Short mmCIF file of C-alpha atoms in Angstrom, two decimals:
data_model
loop_
_atom_site.label_atom_id
_atom_site.label_comp_id
_atom_site.label_asym_id
_atom_site.label_seq_id
_atom_site.Cartn_x
_atom_site.Cartn_y
_atom_site.Cartn_z
CA MET A 277 124.46 57.65 -74.76
CA THR A 278 122.11 58.74 -77.51
CA ARG A 279 123.88 58.80 -80.77
CA LEU A 280 123.14 61.93 -82.73
CA GLN A 281 122.65 61.71 -86.43
CA HIS A 282 125.25 63.45 -88.60
CA ARG A 283 126.81 63.79 -91.70
CA PHE A 284 130.30 65.45 -93.06
CA ASP A 285 130.52 67.93 -95.99
CA GLY A 286 133.76 69.49 -97.25
CA PRO A 287 137.40 68.42 -97.75
CA ASP A 288 138.62 65.73 -95.60
CA ASP A 289 141.73 67.42 -94.54
CA ALA A 290 140.27 70.88 -93.62
CA PRO A 291 139.36 72.15 -90.09
CA VAL A 292 136.12 70.81 -88.71
CA LEU A 293 132.96 73.34 -88.21
CA VAL A 294 130.22 71.71 -86.33
CA LEU A 295 126.73 73.05 -87.03
CA GLY A 296 123.64 72.59 -84.86
CA PRO A 297 120.19 73.54 -85.94
CA SER A 298 117.12 75.10 -84.19
CA LEU A 299 114.27 73.44 -82.30
CA GLY A 300 111.62 71.92 -84.69
CA THR A 301 114.29 71.77 -87.83
CA THR A 302 116.90 69.46 -88.88
CA MET A 303 120.46 69.65 -90.17
CA ASP A 304 118.98 70.66 -93.69
CA LEU A 305 118.39 74.11 -91.94
CA TRP A 306 122.00 74.89 -92.92
CA GLU A 307 121.88 74.05 -96.53
CA PRO A 308 122.00 77.82 -97.67
CA GLN A 309 125.44 78.14 -95.94
CA LEU A 310 126.87 74.75 -97.00
CA ALA A 311 128.43 75.70 -100.38
CA ALA A 312 130.35 78.64 -99.12
CA LEU A 313 131.48 77.07 -95.57
CA THR A 314 132.71 73.76 -97.26
CA GLU A 315 135.24 75.79 -99.45
CA ALA A 316 137.46 75.89 -96.35
CA TRP A 317 135.89 73.97 -93.67
CA ARG A 318 134.88 70.18 -93.22
CA VAL A 319 131.17 70.94 -91.91
CA LEU A 320 129.95 68.43 -89.58
CA ARG A 321 126.05 68.84 -89.24
CA TYR A 322 123.94 67.08 -86.76
CA ASP A 323 120.39 66.61 -85.77
CA LEU A 324 119.15 67.75 -82.31
CA PRO A 325 117.82 65.00 -79.99
CA GLY A 326 114.35 63.81 -81.22
CA HIS A 327 114.84 65.56 -84.57
CA GLY A 328 115.55 64.01 -87.89
CA GLY A 329 117.48 60.74 -87.24
CA SER A 330 118.60 61.47 -83.58
CA GLY A 331 117.14 59.64 -80.61
CA VAL A 332 115.22 61.49 -77.94
CA ILE A 333 117.19 62.73 -74.77
CA HIS A 334 115.13 63.56 -71.69
CA GLY A 335 117.41 66.22 -69.97
CA THR A 336 119.25 69.41 -69.97
CA ILE A 337 121.03 71.44 -72.59
CA GLY A 338 124.23 70.22 -70.72
CA ASP A 339 123.09 66.68 -71.54
CA PHE A 340 122.75 67.66 -75.34
CA ALA A 341 126.05 69.15 -75.17
CA THR A 342 127.52 65.82 -73.66
CA ALA A 343 125.94 64.06 -76.63
CA VAL A 344 127.86 66.43 -78.97
CA THR A 345 131.25 65.77 -77.29
CA GLY A 346 130.46 62.15 -77.20
CA LEU A 347 129.97 62.37 -81.05
CA LEU A 348 133.20 64.37 -81.39
CA ASP A 349 134.92 61.73 -79.24
CA ALA A 350 133.55 58.91 -81.55
CA LEU A 351 134.86 60.72 -84.66
CA GLY A 352 138.22 61.36 -83.06
CA LEU A 353 137.84 65.19 -83.05
CA GLU A 354 139.51 67.13 -80.41
CA LYS A 355 139.05 70.72 -81.35
CA VAL A 356 136.17 72.32 -83.65
CA ALA A 357 134.60 75.49 -84.48
CA TYR A 358 130.80 75.66 -83.65
CA GLY A 359 127.96 77.47 -85.08
CA GLY A 360 124.15 77.03 -83.87
CA VAL A 361 120.87 78.50 -84.43
CA SER A 362 118.58 78.94 -81.38
CA LEU A 363 118.71 75.61 -79.32
CA GLY A 364 121.61 74.68 -81.40
CA GLY A 365 123.15 77.91 -80.13
CA ALA A 366 122.40 77.11 -76.59
CA VAL A 367 124.41 74.06 -77.12
CA GLY A 368 127.23 75.86 -78.31
CA THR A 369 127.18 78.32 -75.54
CA THR A 370 127.38 75.32 -73.28
CA LEU A 371 130.10 73.69 -74.90
CA ALA A 372 132.25 76.77 -74.87
CA VAL A 373 131.68 77.09 -71.14
CA GLU A 374 132.05 73.60 -70.13
CA HIS A 375 134.69 72.59 -72.72
CA PRO A 376 136.74 75.81 -73.62
CA GLU A 377 139.63 73.55 -74.84
CA ARG A 378 137.50 72.01 -77.61
CA ILE A 379 135.80 75.13 -79.14
CA THR A 380 138.14 77.34 -81.26
CA SER A 381 135.62 79.56 -82.57
CA LEU A 382 131.73 80.26 -81.81
CA VAL A 383 128.89 81.39 -83.88
CA LEU A 384 125.48 82.16 -81.99
CA CYS A 385 122.61 82.78 -84.33
CA CYS A 386 119.15 83.81 -83.11
CA THR A 387 119.74 82.49 -79.76
CA SER A 388 119.91 83.34 -76.03
CA ALA A 389 121.41 82.75 -72.66
CA ARG A 390 117.66 82.46 -71.35
CA PHE A 391 114.73 81.69 -73.65
CA GLY A 392 112.01 83.49 -71.68
CA ASP A 393 109.41 82.20 -69.14
CA PRO A 394 109.87 78.44 -68.50
CA ALA A 395 106.08 78.04 -67.88
CA ALA A 396 105.62 78.96 -71.50
CA TRP A 397 107.98 76.04 -72.56
CA HIS A 398 106.20 73.46 -70.32
CA GLU A 399 102.77 74.54 -71.70
CA ARG A 400 104.11 73.96 -75.26
CA ALA A 401 105.61 70.73 -74.47
CA ALA A 402 102.20 69.64 -72.93
CA LYS A 403 100.45 70.87 -76.07
CA VAL A 404 102.85 68.85 -78.36
CA ARG A 405 102.34 65.71 -76.34
CA ASP A 406 98.55 65.99 -76.46
CA GLY A 407 97.99 66.90 -80.09
CA GLY A 408 101.31 66.59 -81.84
CA LEU A 409 103.23 69.20 -83.99
CA GLU A 410 101.20 69.57 -87.03
CA PRO A 411 98.53 71.69 -85.27
CA LEU A 412 101.16 74.20 -84.23
CA ALA A 413 103.03 74.42 -87.73
CA ASP A 414 101.56 77.70 -88.65
CA THR A 415 102.15 79.05 -85.39
CA PHE A 416 105.85 77.96 -85.56
CA LEU A 417 106.28 79.27 -88.98
CA GLY A 418 104.89 82.62 -88.10
CA ARG A 419 107.44 83.09 -85.45
CA TRP A 420 110.38 81.74 -87.61
CA PHE A 421 109.89 84.19 -90.58
CA THR A 422 108.77 87.43 -91.51
CA PRO A 423 105.36 87.85 -93.30
CA ALA A 424 107.24 88.83 -96.49
CA TYR A 425 109.20 85.58 -96.67
CA ALA A 426 107.83 82.94 -99.21
CA GLY A 427 110.17 79.97 -98.67
CA THR A 428 108.43 78.48 -95.73
CA ALA A 429 108.04 75.02 -97.46
CA ALA A 430 111.32 73.88 -96.65
CA ALA A 431 110.97 74.64 -92.83
CA ARG A 432 107.48 72.89 -92.85
CA ALA A 433 109.18 69.76 -94.42
CA MET A 434 111.83 69.68 -91.73
CA LEU A 435 109.14 70.03 -88.89
CA ALA A 436 107.47 66.74 -90.38
CA HIS A 437 110.70 64.89 -89.49
CA VAL A 438 110.52 65.87 -85.79
CA ASP A 439 109.42 63.59 -83.15
CA ALA A 440 106.69 64.93 -80.84
CA GLU A 441 108.03 63.57 -77.74
CA GLY A 442 111.60 64.82 -78.62
CA TYR A 443 110.27 68.12 -79.32
CA ALA A 444 108.63 68.31 -75.95
CA ALA A 445 111.69 67.15 -74.23
CA CYS A 446 113.75 70.07 -75.93
CA CYS A 447 111.04 72.55 -74.84
CA GLU A 448 111.68 71.15 -71.12
CA ALA A 449 115.45 71.50 -71.61
CA LEU A 450 115.03 75.17 -72.85
CA ALA A 451 112.74 75.95 -69.73
CA ALA A 452 115.59 74.98 -67.58
CA PHE A 453 118.47 76.70 -69.59
CA ASP A 454 120.17 79.80 -67.92
CA ALA A 455 123.52 80.80 -68.92
CA ARG A 456 123.48 84.45 -68.11
CA ASP A 457 125.95 84.18 -65.22
CA ARG A 458 128.37 82.11 -67.19
CA LEU A 459 128.79 84.16 -70.39
CA GLY A 460 131.94 85.75 -69.04
CA GLU A 461 133.60 82.15 -69.12
CA VAL A 462 133.39 81.86 -72.85
CA SER A 463 136.80 82.21 -74.08
CA ALA A 464 136.26 81.27 -77.80
CA PRO A 465 136.24 84.29 -80.31
CA THR A 466 132.44 84.61 -80.79
CA LEU A 467 130.07 86.10 -83.34
CA VAL A 468 126.50 86.93 -82.29
CA VAL A 469 123.98 87.04 -85.19
CA ALA A 470 120.43 88.46 -84.74
CA GLY A 471 117.35 88.79 -86.84
CA ALA A 472 116.14 92.35 -86.79
CA GLU A 473 112.51 91.05 -86.53
CA ASP A 474 113.06 87.92 -84.39
CA VAL A 475 110.18 87.72 -81.85
CA ALA A 476 111.22 84.42 -80.45
CA THR A 477 114.77 85.38 -79.31
CA PRO A 478 114.66 89.31 -79.74
CA LEU A 479 117.48 91.71 -80.22
CA SER A 480 117.94 92.35 -76.63
CA HIS A 481 118.70 88.74 -76.03
CA ALA A 482 121.44 89.05 -78.69
CA GLU A 483 122.81 92.19 -77.22
CA ALA A 484 122.95 90.46 -73.83
CA LEU A 485 125.09 87.69 -75.36
CA ALA A 486 127.31 90.14 -77.14
CA THR A 487 127.81 92.27 -73.98
CA GLY A 488 128.34 89.16 -71.87
CA ILE A 489 130.69 87.29 -73.79
CA PRO A 490 134.28 88.82 -73.94
CA GLY A 491 135.17 90.36 -77.20
CA ALA A 492 131.83 89.12 -78.99
CA ARG A 493 130.84 90.92 -82.17
CA LEU A 494 127.22 91.38 -82.96
CA VAL A 495 125.76 91.41 -86.52
CA VAL A 496 121.99 92.27 -86.75
CA VAL A 497 120.34 90.98 -90.00
CA PRO A 498 117.69 93.32 -91.44
CA GLY A 499 114.42 91.72 -92.80
CA ALA A 500 115.04 88.58 -90.81
CA ALA A 501 113.09 86.68 -88.15
CA HIS A 502 114.12 83.68 -86.09
CA LEU A 503 115.53 81.51 -88.77
CA ALA A 504 117.81 84.44 -90.21
CA ASN A 505 120.21 82.00 -92.08
CA LEU A 506 117.42 80.63 -94.01
CA GLU A 507 115.63 83.91 -94.68
CA ARG A 508 118.45 85.90 -95.37
CA PRO A 509 121.25 83.45 -96.06
CA GLU A 510 123.57 86.01 -97.79
CA PRO A 511 124.38 88.31 -94.98
CA VAL A 512 124.40 85.50 -92.49
CA THR A 513 126.89 83.46 -94.64
CA HIS A 514 129.08 86.43 -95.22
CA ALA A 515 129.14 87.27 -91.50
CA MET A 516 130.18 83.63 -90.43
CA LEU A 517 132.93 83.61 -93.22
CA ARG A 518 134.47 86.85 -91.91
CA HIS A 519 134.55 85.53 -88.23
CA LEU A 520 135.70 82.02 -89.03
CA GLU A 521 138.53 83.45 -91.16
CA ARG A 522 139.87 84.85 -88.05
CA THR A 523 139.93 81.49 -86.44
CA PRO A 524 143.43 80.21 -85.84
#
């Protein structure tokens, strides 16, 4: 099984919160939330397959989730809270459906139960395999942030640590992902966070998650696009802390 690159931050005796990043980013995506979250949580961040220090996985989002449970097993962690952005959120949804006994609380940020037309993902995978990620970097940044955001350098730096084949494999996994008919199986208390100006996973996708998951709460962050936790860290961090405080 592919081992996921990971690191812990926070008190050794605190409950564990696992954080998964977005396609094209690394665990550094969660840096803006780290100081606040580690006051009460032992935060376990990981890199997606083919991103940062993690090996490539050719498979489904379910296979990615299996890699996460394998990591939890290796670390001796039975139950955790989980938060994820975009693809990392899809992994969280899958964990909550397939392993409900292990997920105590769930935060789904700028993600979806179905990421649009599969053909577009296969087309993107082919482009990346053909020419790499750098020619597409400006396009990605334009989808990740609003035009007013000036801090794109950090995201560009993360993209430089992504393997092209690993990225393409993630695109193919996203093409096959569809959890719409299983949202009612999520039993963990769930917060859904949406960027008001997100074009990658529009507000309607967040609304579908919040409607489909029993008892889920939706928070919309104004002035934010797809990487809302990076562009508008304060309201995202606040919403996460309020939600996680309710976790048993």
